[in-house]
N, CA, C, O and CB atoms as a CASP TS submission, in Angstrom:
PFRMAT TS
TARGET T0000
AUTHOR 0000-0000-0000
METHOD Language model
MODEL 1
PARENT N/A
ATOM      1  N   MET     1       9.638   4.901  16.872  1.00  0.00           N
ATOM      2  CA  MET     1       8.363   5.204  16.295  1.00  0.00           C
ATOM      3  C   MET     1       7.400   4.068  16.786  1.00  0.00           C
ATOM      4  O   MET     1       7.756   2.894  16.890  1.00  0.00           O
ATOM      5  CB  MET     1       8.454   5.301  14.687  1.00  0.00           C
ATOM      6  N   ASN     2       6.198   4.517  17.066  1.00  0.00           N
ATOM      7  CA  ASN     2       5.178   3.539  17.656  1.00  0.00           C
ATOM      8  C   ASN     2       4.785   2.556  16.622  1.00  0.00           C
ATOM      9  O   ASN     2       4.490   2.866  15.468  1.00  0.00           O
ATOM     10  CB  ASN     2       3.884   4.265  18.190  1.00  0.00           C
ATOM     11  N   ASP     3       4.799   1.269  17.129  1.00  0.00           N
ATOM     12  CA  ASP     3       4.405   0.161  16.358  1.00  0.00           C
ATOM     13  C   ASP     3       2.890   0.298  15.756  1.00  0.00           C
ATOM     14  O   ASP     3       2.583  -0.072  14.622  1.00  0.00           O
ATOM     15  CB  ASP     3       4.550  -1.085  17.255  1.00  0.00           C
ATOM     16  N   LYS     4       2.064   0.844  16.624  1.00  0.00           N
ATOM     17  CA  LYS     4       0.647   0.995  16.260  1.00  0.00           C
ATOM     18  C   LYS     4       0.516   2.075  15.133  1.00  0.00           C
ATOM     19  O   LYS     4      -0.412   2.021  14.325  1.00  0.00           O
ATOM     20  CB  LYS     4      -0.217   1.402  17.543  1.00  0.00           C
ATOM     21  N   ILE     5       1.385   2.970  15.102  1.00  0.00           N
ATOM     22  CA  ILE     5       1.331   4.026  13.961  1.00  0.00           C
ATOM     23  C   ILE     5       1.731   3.330  12.583  1.00  0.00           C
ATOM     24  O   ILE     5       1.079   3.609  11.577  1.00  0.00           O
ATOM     25  CB  ILE     5       2.395   5.311  14.282  1.00  0.00           C
ATOM     26  N   LEU     6       2.738   2.475  12.524  1.00  0.00           N
ATOM     27  CA  LEU     6       3.272   1.841  11.481  1.00  0.00           C
ATOM     28  C   LEU     6       2.083   0.761  10.984  1.00  0.00           C
ATOM     29  O   LEU     6       1.798   0.527   9.809  1.00  0.00           O
ATOM     30  CB  LEU     6       4.690   1.189  11.932  1.00  0.00           C
ATOM     31  N   THR     7       1.549   0.248  12.003  1.00  0.00           N
ATOM     32  CA  THR     7       0.475  -0.897  11.578  1.00  0.00           C
ATOM     33  C   THR     7      -0.752  -0.218  11.024  1.00  0.00           C
ATOM     34  O   THR     7      -1.400  -0.711  10.102  1.00  0.00           O
ATOM     35  CB  THR     7      -0.008  -1.872  12.879  1.00  0.00           C
ATOM     36  N   HIS     8      -1.067   0.961  11.625  1.00  0.00           N
ATOM     37  CA  HIS     8      -2.213   1.736  11.099  1.00  0.00           C
ATOM     38  C   HIS     8      -1.914   2.180   9.676  1.00  0.00           C
ATOM     39  O   HIS     8      -2.790   2.137   8.812  1.00  0.00           O
ATOM     40  CB  HIS     8      -2.519   2.979  12.000  1.00  0.00           C
ATOM     41  N   LEU     9      -0.732   2.588   9.439  1.00  0.00           N
ATOM     42  CA  LEU     9      -0.389   3.235   8.094  1.00  0.00           C
ATOM     43  C   LEU     9      -0.347   2.181   7.054  1.00  0.00           C
ATOM     44  O   LEU     9      -0.694   2.478   5.910  1.00  0.00           O
ATOM     45  CB  LEU     9       1.002   3.996   8.120  1.00  0.00           C
ATOM     46  N   ALA    10       0.087   0.842   7.368  1.00  0.00           N
ATOM     47  CA  ALA    10       0.097  -0.121   6.525  1.00  0.00           C
ATOM     48  C   ALA    10      -1.302  -0.629   6.148  1.00  0.00           C
ATOM     49  O   ALA    10      -1.574  -1.001   5.007  1.00  0.00           O
ATOM     50  CB  ALA    10       0.897  -1.083   7.039  1.00  0.00           C
ATOM     51  N   ARG    11      -2.192  -0.626   7.187  1.00  0.00           N
ATOM     52  CA  ARG    11      -3.569  -0.919   7.011  1.00  0.00           C
ATOM     53  C   ARG    11      -4.340   0.005   6.017  1.00  0.00           C
ATOM     54  O   ARG    11      -5.084  -0.421   5.134  1.00  0.00           O
ATOM     55  CB  ARG    11      -4.199  -0.868   8.321  1.00  0.00           C
ATOM     56  N   GLU    12      -4.072   1.341   6.267  1.00  0.00           N
ATOM     57  CA  GLU    12      -4.632   2.286   5.476  1.00  0.00           C
ATOM     58  C   GLU    12      -4.124   2.232   3.874  1.00  0.00           C
ATOM     59  O   GLU    12      -4.895   2.427   2.934  1.00  0.00           O
ATOM     60  CB  GLU    12      -4.319   3.609   6.156  1.00  0.00           C
ATOM     61  N   ILE    13      -2.889   1.976   3.746  1.00  0.00           N
ATOM     62  CA  ILE    13      -2.224   1.745   2.513  1.00  0.00           C
ATOM     63  C   ILE    13      -2.960   0.567   1.801  1.00  0.00           C
ATOM     64  O   ILE    13      -3.346   0.671   0.636  1.00  0.00           O
ATOM     65  CB  ILE    13      -0.698   1.446   2.755  1.00  0.00           C
ATOM     66  N   ASP    14      -3.125  -0.493   2.509  1.00  0.00           N
ATOM     67  CA  ASP    14      -3.715  -1.716   2.033  1.00  0.00           C
ATOM     68  C   ASP    14      -5.177  -1.331   1.641  1.00  0.00           C
ATOM     69  O   ASP    14      -5.612  -1.721   0.557  1.00  0.00           O
ATOM     70  CB  ASP    14      -3.646  -2.889   3.149  1.00  0.00           C
ATOM     71  N   LYS    15      -5.923  -0.610   2.446  1.00  0.00           N
ATOM     72  CA  LYS    15      -7.299  -0.291   2.071  1.00  0.00           C
ATOM     73  C   LYS    15      -7.370   0.470   0.669  1.00  0.00           C
ATOM     74  O   LYS    15      -8.185   0.153  -0.198  1.00  0.00           O
ATOM     75  CB  LYS    15      -7.948   0.587   3.212  1.00  0.00           C
ATOM     76  N   LEU    16      -6.424   1.524   0.523  1.00  0.00           N
ATOM     77  CA  LEU    16      -6.505   2.299  -0.588  1.00  0.00           C
ATOM     78  C   LEU    16      -5.970   1.387  -1.917  1.00  0.00           C
ATOM     79  O   LEU    16      -6.407   1.657  -3.036  1.00  0.00           O
ATOM     80  CB  LEU    16      -5.649   3.642  -0.302  1.00  0.00           C
ATOM     81  N   ARG    17      -5.193   0.515  -1.757  1.00  0.00           N
ATOM     82  CA  ARG    17      -4.712  -0.427  -2.877  1.00  0.00           C
ATOM     83  C   ARG    17      -6.007  -1.340  -3.224  1.00  0.00           C
ATOM     84  O   ARG    17      -6.342  -1.522  -4.394  1.00  0.00           O
ATOM     85  CB  ARG    17      -3.332  -1.410  -2.359  1.00  0.00           C
ATOM     86  N   ASN    18      -6.684  -1.879  -2.175  1.00  0.00           N
ATOM     87  CA  ASN    18      -7.842  -2.606  -2.418  1.00  0.00           C
ATOM     88  C   ASN    18      -8.986  -1.792  -3.144  1.00  0.00           C
ATOM     89  O   ASN    18      -9.692  -2.342  -3.989  1.00  0.00           O
ATOM     90  CB  ASN    18      -8.304  -3.130  -1.130  1.00  0.00           C
ATOM     91  N   ASP    19      -9.124  -0.679  -2.848  1.00  0.00           N
ATOM     92  CA  ASP    19     -10.160   0.281  -3.478  1.00  0.00           C
ATOM     93  C   ASP    19      -9.750   0.241  -5.005  1.00  0.00           C
ATOM     94  O   ASP    19     -10.604  -0.017  -5.853  1.00  0.00           O
ATOM     95  CB  ASP    19     -10.102   1.922  -2.805  1.00  0.00           C
ATOM     96  N   GLN    20      -8.482   0.489  -5.338  1.00  0.00           N
ATOM     97  CA  GLN    20      -8.051   0.691  -6.667  1.00  0.00           C
ATOM     98  C   GLN    20      -8.316  -0.698  -7.454  1.00  0.00           C
ATOM     99  O   GLN    20      -8.716  -0.677  -8.618  1.00  0.00           O
ATOM    100  CB  GLN    20      -6.494   1.155  -6.679  1.00  0.00           C
ATOM    101  N   ALA    21      -8.067  -1.939  -6.742  1.00  0.00           N
ATOM    102  CA  ALA    21      -8.327  -3.086  -7.327  1.00  0.00           C
ATOM    103  C   ALA    21      -9.730  -3.418  -7.644  1.00  0.00           C
ATOM    104  O   ALA    21     -10.087  -3.951  -8.695  1.00  0.00           O
ATOM    105  CB  ALA    21      -7.814  -3.988  -6.600  1.00  0.00           C
ATOM    106  N   VAL    22     -10.555  -3.049  -6.608  1.00  0.00           N
ATOM    107  CA  VAL    22     -12.029  -3.190  -6.936  1.00  0.00           C
ATOM    108  C   VAL    22     -12.565  -2.324  -8.083  1.00  0.00           C
ATOM    109  O   VAL    22     -13.379  -2.742  -8.907  1.00  0.00           O
ATOM    110  CB  VAL    22     -12.836  -2.854  -5.715  1.00  0.00           C
ATOM    111  N   PHE    23     -12.033  -1.051  -8.077  1.00  0.00           N
ATOM    112  CA  PHE    23     -12.284  -0.274  -9.315  1.00  0.00           C
ATOM    113  C   PHE    23     -11.853  -0.789 -10.639  1.00  0.00           C
ATOM    114  O   PHE    23     -12.516  -0.560 -11.651  1.00  0.00           O
ATOM    115  CB  PHE    23     -11.687   0.950  -9.183  1.00  0.00           C
ATOM    116  N   LEU    24     -10.794  -1.456 -10.653  1.00  0.00           N
ATOM    117  CA  LEU    24     -10.420  -2.096 -11.871  1.00  0.00           C
ATOM    118  C   LEU    24     -11.207  -3.485 -12.180  1.00  0.00           C
ATOM    119  O   LEU    24     -11.550  -3.785 -13.323  1.00  0.00           O
ATOM    120  CB  LEU    24      -8.910  -2.334 -11.799  1.00  0.00           C
ATOM    121  N   ASN    25     -11.443  -4.247 -11.118  1.00  0.00           N
ATOM    122  CA  ASN    25     -12.232  -5.516 -11.273  1.00  0.00           C
ATOM    123  C   ASN    25     -13.589  -5.225 -11.727  1.00  0.00           C
ATOM    124  O   ASN    25     -14.184  -6.047 -12.423  1.00  0.00           O
ATOM    125  CB  ASN    25     -12.309  -6.308  -9.977  1.00  0.00           C
ATOM    126  N   GLY    26     -14.184  -3.992 -11.348  1.00  0.00           N
ATOM    127  CA  GLY    26     -15.505  -3.730 -11.687  1.00  0.00           C
ATOM    128  C   GLY    26     -15.491  -3.007 -13.069  1.00  0.00           C
ATOM    129  O   GLY    26     -16.520  -2.455 -13.459  1.00  0.00           O
ATOM    130  N   GLY    27     -14.549  -2.996 -13.691  1.00  0.00           N
ATOM    131  CA  GLY    27     -14.534  -2.352 -15.125  1.00  0.00           C
ATOM    132  C   GLY    27     -14.627  -0.950 -15.100  1.00  0.00           C
ATOM    133  O   GLY    27     -15.243  -0.376 -15.998  1.00  0.00           O
ATOM    134  N   GLY    28     -14.050  -0.277 -14.112  1.00  0.00           N
ATOM    135  CA  GLY    28     -13.999   1.182 -13.873  1.00  0.00           C
ATOM    136  C   GLY    28     -13.206   1.979 -14.913  1.00  0.00           C
ATOM    137  O   GLY    28     -13.560   3.078 -15.339  1.00  0.00           O
ATOM    138  N   ALA    29     -12.125   1.336 -15.271  1.00  0.00           N
ATOM    139  CA  ALA    29     -11.171   2.146 -16.276  1.00  0.00           C
ATOM    140  C   ALA    29     -11.886   2.326 -17.608  1.00  0.00           C
ATOM    141  O   ALA    29     -12.396   1.364 -18.184  1.00  0.00           O
ATOM    142  CB  ALA    29      -9.720   1.349 -16.564  1.00  0.00           C
ATOM    143  N   LYS    30     -11.923   3.625 -18.117  1.00  0.00           N
ATOM    144  CA  LYS    30     -12.623   4.065 -19.364  1.00  0.00           C
ATOM    145  C   LYS    30     -11.831   3.420 -20.460  1.00  0.00           C
ATOM    146  O   LYS    30     -12.450   2.903 -21.390  1.00  0.00           O
ATOM    147  CB  LYS    30     -12.700   5.685 -19.539  1.00  0.00           C
ATOM    148  N   ASP    31     -10.462   3.399 -20.441  1.00  0.00           N
ATOM    149  CA  ASP    31      -9.596   3.090 -21.450  1.00  0.00           C
ATOM    150  C   ASP    31      -8.286   2.529 -20.932  1.00  0.00           C
ATOM    151  O   ASP    31      -8.027   2.565 -19.729  1.00  0.00           O
ATOM    152  CB  ASP    31      -9.389   4.249 -22.255  1.00  0.00           C
ATOM    153  N   PHE    32      -7.466   2.017 -21.816  1.00  0.00           N
ATOM    154  CA  PHE    32      -6.177   1.512 -21.464  1.00  0.00           C
ATOM    155  C   PHE    32      -5.334   2.395 -20.624  1.00  0.00           C
ATOM    156  O   PHE    32      -4.673   1.953 -19.684  1.00  0.00           O
ATOM    157  CB  PHE    32      -5.472   1.206 -22.631  1.00  0.00           C
ATOM    158  N   ALA    33      -5.362   3.809 -21.008  1.00  0.00           N
ATOM    159  CA  ALA    33      -4.414   4.721 -20.386  1.00  0.00           C
ATOM    160  C   ALA    33      -4.900   4.825 -18.765  1.00  0.00           C
ATOM    161  O   ALA    33      -4.073   4.886 -17.855  1.00  0.00           O
ATOM    162  CB  ALA    33      -4.438   6.254 -21.225  1.00  0.00           C
ATOM    163  N   GLU    34      -6.179   4.835 -18.567  1.00  0.00           N
ATOM    164  CA  GLU    34      -6.662   4.837 -17.179  1.00  0.00           C
ATOM    165  C   GLU    34      -6.382   3.496 -16.510  1.00  0.00           C
ATOM    166  O   GLU    34      -6.130   3.466 -15.305  1.00  0.00           O
ATOM    167  CB  GLU    34      -8.172   5.149 -17.130  1.00  0.00           C
ATOM    168  N   TYR    35      -6.414   2.459 -17.196  1.00  0.00           N
ATOM    169  CA  TYR    35      -6.134   1.145 -16.665  1.00  0.00           C
ATOM    170  C   TYR    35      -4.565   1.152 -16.238  1.00  0.00           C
ATOM    171  O   TYR    35      -4.193   0.714 -15.150  1.00  0.00           O
ATOM    172  CB  TYR    35      -6.495  -0.020 -17.797  1.00  0.00           C
ATOM    173  N   ARG    36      -3.805   1.621 -17.081  1.00  0.00           N
ATOM    174  CA  ARG    36      -2.304   1.709 -16.803  1.00  0.00           C
ATOM    175  C   ARG    36      -2.039   2.635 -15.637  1.00  0.00           C
ATOM    176  O   ARG    36      -1.140   2.368 -14.838  1.00  0.00           O
ATOM    177  CB  ARG    36      -1.505   2.237 -18.072  1.00  0.00           C
ATOM    178  N   HIS    37      -2.739   3.638 -15.521  1.00  0.00           N
ATOM    179  CA  HIS    37      -2.515   4.674 -14.445  1.00  0.00           C
ATOM    180  C   HIS    37      -2.924   4.087 -13.045  1.00  0.00           C
ATOM    181  O   HIS    37      -2.208   4.253 -12.058  1.00  0.00           O
ATOM    182  CB  HIS    37      -3.380   6.020 -14.761  1.00  0.00           C
ATOM    183  N   VAL    38      -4.072   3.415 -13.005  1.00  0.00           N
ATOM    184  CA  VAL    38      -4.474   2.795 -11.808  1.00  0.00           C
ATOM    185  C   VAL    38      -3.508   1.611 -11.405  1.00  0.00           C
ATOM    186  O   VAL    38      -3.224   1.390 -10.228  1.00  0.00           O
ATOM    187  CB  VAL    38      -5.905   2.314 -11.972  1.00  0.00           C
ATOM    188  N   CYS    39      -3.042   0.894 -12.419  1.00  0.00           N
ATOM    189  CA  CYS    39      -2.102  -0.160 -12.149  1.00  0.00           C
ATOM    190  C   CYS    39      -0.748   0.457 -11.546  1.00  0.00           C
ATOM    191  O   CYS    39      -0.077  -0.153 -10.714  1.00  0.00           O
ATOM    192  CB  CYS    39      -1.832  -0.975 -13.490  1.00  0.00           C
ATOM    193  N   GLY    40      -0.429   1.657 -12.018  1.00  0.00           N
ATOM    194  CA  GLY    40       0.734   2.319 -11.422  1.00  0.00           C
ATOM    195  C   GLY    40       0.492   2.786  -9.930  1.00  0.00           C
ATOM    196  O   GLY    40       1.406   2.822  -9.106  1.00  0.00           O
ATOM    197  N   ILE    41      -0.761   3.127  -9.663  1.00  0.00           N
ATOM    198  CA  ILE    41      -1.151   3.593  -8.398  1.00  0.00           C
ATOM    199  C   ILE    41      -1.041   2.250  -7.445  1.00  0.00           C
ATOM    200  O   ILE    41      -0.576   2.309  -6.307  1.00  0.00           O
ATOM    201  CB  ILE    41      -2.680   4.286  -8.469  1.00  0.00           C
ATOM    202  N   ILE    42      -1.509   1.073  -8.028  1.00  0.00           N
ATOM    203  CA  ILE    42      -1.453  -0.036  -7.077  1.00  0.00           C
ATOM    204  C   ILE    42       0.006  -0.509  -6.980  1.00  0.00           C
ATOM    205  O   ILE    42       0.367  -1.012  -5.916  1.00  0.00           O
ATOM    206  CB  ILE    42      -2.409  -1.215  -7.515  1.00  0.00           C
ATOM    207  N   ARG    43       0.799  -0.404  -7.907  1.00  0.00           N
ATOM    208  CA  ARG    43       2.275  -0.735  -7.705  1.00  0.00           C
ATOM    209  C   ARG    43       2.875   0.274  -6.732  1.00  0.00           C
ATOM    210  O   ARG    43       3.666  -0.133  -5.881  1.00  0.00           O
ATOM    211  CB  ARG    43       3.096  -0.703  -9.099  1.00  0.00           C
ATOM    212  N   GLY    44       2.583   1.431  -6.794  1.00  0.00           N
ATOM    213  CA  GLY    44       3.083   2.395  -5.778  1.00  0.00           C
ATOM    214  C   GLY    44       2.724   2.172  -4.319  1.00  0.00           C
ATOM    215  O   GLY    44       3.480   2.331  -3.360  1.00  0.00           O
ATOM    216  N   LEU    45       1.442   1.774  -4.294  1.00  0.00           N
ATOM    217  CA  LEU    45       0.886   1.612  -2.838  1.00  0.00           C
ATOM    218  C   LEU    45       1.405   0.249  -2.317  1.00  0.00           C
ATOM    219  O   LEU    45       1.531   0.070  -1.105  1.00  0.00           O
ATOM    220  CB  LEU    45      -0.818   1.647  -2.783  1.00  0.00           C
ATOM    221  N   THR    46       1.712  -0.725  -3.228  1.00  0.00           N
ATOM    222  CA  THR    46       2.330  -1.882  -2.772  1.00  0.00           C
ATOM    223  C   THR    46       3.640  -1.810  -2.321  1.00  0.00           C
ATOM    224  O   THR    46       3.990  -2.470  -1.343  1.00  0.00           O
ATOM    225  CB  THR    46       2.297  -2.765  -3.665  1.00  0.00           C
ATOM    226  N   HIS    47       4.497  -0.996  -2.996  1.00  0.00           N
ATOM    227  CA  HIS    47       5.862  -0.574  -2.556  1.00  0.00           C
ATOM    228  C   HIS    47       5.835   0.227  -1.318  1.00  0.00           C
ATOM    229  O   HIS    47       6.669  -0.016  -0.446  1.00  0.00           O
ATOM    230  CB  HIS    47       6.552   0.223  -3.620  1.00  0.00           C
ATOM    231  N   ALA    48       4.926   1.193  -1.149  1.00  0.00           N
ATOM    232  CA  ALA    48       4.860   1.933   0.060  1.00  0.00           C
ATOM    233  C   ALA    48       4.574   1.047   1.269  1.00  0.00           C
ATOM    234  O   ALA    48       5.187   1.215   2.324  1.00  0.00           O
ATOM    235  CB  ALA    48       3.829   2.988  -0.065  1.00  0.00           C
ATOM    236  N   GLU    49       3.681   0.141   1.124  1.00  0.00           N
ATOM    237  CA  GLU    49       3.277  -0.801   2.149  1.00  0.00           C
ATOM    238  C   GLU    49       4.573  -1.693   2.523  1.00  0.00           C
ATOM    239  O   GLU    49       4.932  -1.835   3.692  1.00  0.00           O
ATOM    240  CB  GLU    49       2.020  -1.715   1.608  1.00  0.00           C
ATOM    241  N   SER    50       5.151  -2.200   1.577  1.00  0.00           N
ATOM    242  CA  SER    50       6.503  -2.827   1.828  1.00  0.00           C
ATOM    243  C   SER    50       7.461  -2.150   2.618  1.00  0.00           C
ATOM    244  O   SER    50       8.047  -2.729   3.532  1.00  0.00           O
ATOM    245  CB  SER    50       7.141  -3.067   0.660  1.00  0.00           C
ATOM    246  N   LEU    51       7.686  -0.817   2.294  1.00  0.00           N
ATOM    247  CA  LEU    51       8.581   0.070   3.012  1.00  0.00           C
ATOM    248  C   LEU    51       8.137   0.252   4.387  1.00  0.00           C
ATOM    249  O   LEU    51       8.956   0.355   5.300  1.00  0.00           O
ATOM    250  CB  LEU    51       8.696   1.377   2.352  1.00  0.00           C
ATOM    251  N   VAL    52       6.911   0.296   4.573  1.00  0.00           N
ATOM    252  CA  VAL    52       6.413   0.514   6.050  1.00  0.00           C
ATOM    253  C   VAL    52       6.662  -0.686   6.892  1.00  0.00           C
ATOM    254  O   VAL    52       7.075  -0.620   8.050  1.00  0.00           O
ATOM    255  CB  VAL    52       4.856   0.827   6.118  1.00  0.00           C
ATOM    256  N   LYS    53       6.400  -1.753   6.273  1.00  0.00           N
ATOM    257  CA  LYS    53       6.561  -3.136   6.993  1.00  0.00           C
ATOM    258  C   LYS    53       8.059  -3.449   7.299  1.00  0.00           C
ATOM    259  O   LYS    53       8.407  -4.033   8.326  1.00  0.00           O
ATOM    260  CB  LYS    53       5.958  -4.352   6.058  1.00  0.00           C
ATOM    261  N   ASP    54       8.863  -3.045   6.397  1.00  0.00           N
ATOM    262  CA  ASP    54      10.370  -3.234   6.390  1.00  0.00           C
ATOM    263  C   ASP    54      10.785  -2.361   7.550  1.00  0.00           C
ATOM    264  O   ASP    54      11.517  -2.838   8.416  1.00  0.00           O
ATOM    265  CB  ASP    54      11.126  -2.794   4.947  1.00  0.00           C
ATOM    266  N   LEU    55      10.368  -1.123   7.622  1.00  0.00           N
ATOM    267  CA  LEU    55      10.721  -0.202   8.529  1.00  0.00           C
ATOM    268  C   LEU    55      10.187  -0.635  10.069  1.00  0.00           C
ATOM    269  O   LEU    55      10.828  -0.341  11.078  1.00  0.00           O
ATOM    270  CB  LEU    55      10.155   1.154   8.014  1.00  0.00           C
ATOM    271  N   ALA    56       9.113  -1.262  10.090  1.00  0.00           N
ATOM    272  CA  ALA    56       8.561  -1.845  11.426  1.00  0.00           C
ATOM    273  C   ALA    56       9.444  -3.023  11.951  1.00  0.00           C
ATOM    274  O   ALA    56       9.702  -3.185  13.143  1.00  0.00           O
ATOM    275  CB  ALA    56       7.031  -2.396  11.222  1.00  0.00           C
ATOM    276  N   VAL    57       9.837  -3.749  11.040  1.00  0.00           N
ATOM    277  CA  VAL    57      10.828  -4.889  11.425  1.00  0.00           C
ATOM    278  C   VAL    57      12.193  -4.338  11.789  1.00  0.00           C
ATOM    279  O   VAL    57      12.844  -4.815  12.719  1.00  0.00           O
ATOM    280  CB  VAL    57      11.018  -5.931  10.222  1.00  0.00           C
ATOM    281  N   LYS    58      12.620  -3.325  11.043  1.00  0.00           N
ATOM    282  CA  LYS    58      14.072  -2.678  11.476  1.00  0.00           C
ATOM    283  C   LYS    58      13.957  -2.026  12.804  1.00  0.00           C
ATOM    284  O   LYS    58      14.903  -2.085  13.589  1.00  0.00           O
ATOM    285  CB  LYS    58      14.623  -1.511  10.410  1.00  0.00           C
ATOM    286  N   LEU    59      12.768  -1.358  13.128  1.00  0.00           N
ATOM    287  CA  LEU    59      12.639  -0.719  14.376  1.00  0.00           C
ATOM    288  C   LEU    59      12.479  -1.783  15.533  1.00  0.00           C
ATOM    289  O   LEU    59      12.889  -1.561  16.673  1.00  0.00           O
ATOM    290  CB  LEU    59      11.448   0.249  14.320  1.00  0.00           C
ATOM    291  N   GLU    60      11.914  -2.841  15.194  1.00  0.00           N
ATOM    292  CA  GLU    60      11.687  -3.809  16.234  1.00  0.00           C
ATOM    293  C   GLU    60      13.090  -4.467  16.623  1.00  0.00           C
ATOM    294  O   GLU    60      13.388  -4.710  17.792  1.00  0.00           O
ATOM    295  CB  GLU    60      10.619  -4.905  15.735  1.00  0.00           C
ATOM    296  N   TYR    61      13.891  -4.721  15.579  1.00  0.00           N
ATOM    297  CA  TYR    61      15.129  -5.290  16.040  1.00  0.00           C
ATOM    298  C   TYR    61      16.143  -4.306  16.506  1.00  0.00           C
ATOM    299  O   TYR    61      17.160  -4.715  17.067  1.00  0.00           O
ATOM    300  CB  TYR    61      15.703  -6.081  15.003  1.00  0.00           C
ATOM    301  N   SER    62      15.938  -3.033  16.311  1.00  0.00           N
ATOM    302  CA  SER    62      16.860  -1.977  16.816  1.00  0.00           C
ATOM    303  C   SER    62      16.649  -1.841  18.329  1.00  0.00           C
ATOM    304  O   SER    62      17.547  -1.464  19.081  1.00  0.00           O
ATOM    305  CB  SER    62      16.608  -0.576  16.083  1.00  0.00           C
ATOM    306  N   ASP    63      15.354  -2.183  18.754  1.00  0.00           N
ATOM    307  CA  ASP    63      15.078  -2.009  20.183  1.00  0.00           C
ATOM    308  C   ASP    63      15.669  -3.114  21.061  1.00  0.00           C
ATOM    309  O   ASP    63      15.532  -3.048  22.282  1.00  0.00           O
ATOM    310  CB  ASP    63      13.591  -1.946  20.403  1.00  0.00           C
ATOM    311  N   GLU    64      16.274  -4.053  20.524  1.00  0.00           N
ATOM    312  CA  GLU    64      16.786  -5.270  21.274  1.00  0.00           C
ATOM    313  C   GLU    64      18.255  -5.020  21.628  1.00  0.00           C
ATOM    314  O   GLU    64      18.895  -5.873  22.244  1.00  0.00           O
ATOM    315  CB  GLU    64      16.641  -6.633  20.392  1.00  0.00           C
TER
END
């Protein structure tokens, strides 16, 4: 898989996560339930980004 694709994907995930964090920091959550929901989104995006970065490292070492 192309390293540029994984880099782009990780960057897009990071943008989405940052958008959610800005939403929370700006007081966007109407109530605690929405706050928890957005925190779950942030947690999921963080996990997805970690998986993409781990995959990039594994692919890098598999080429050697």
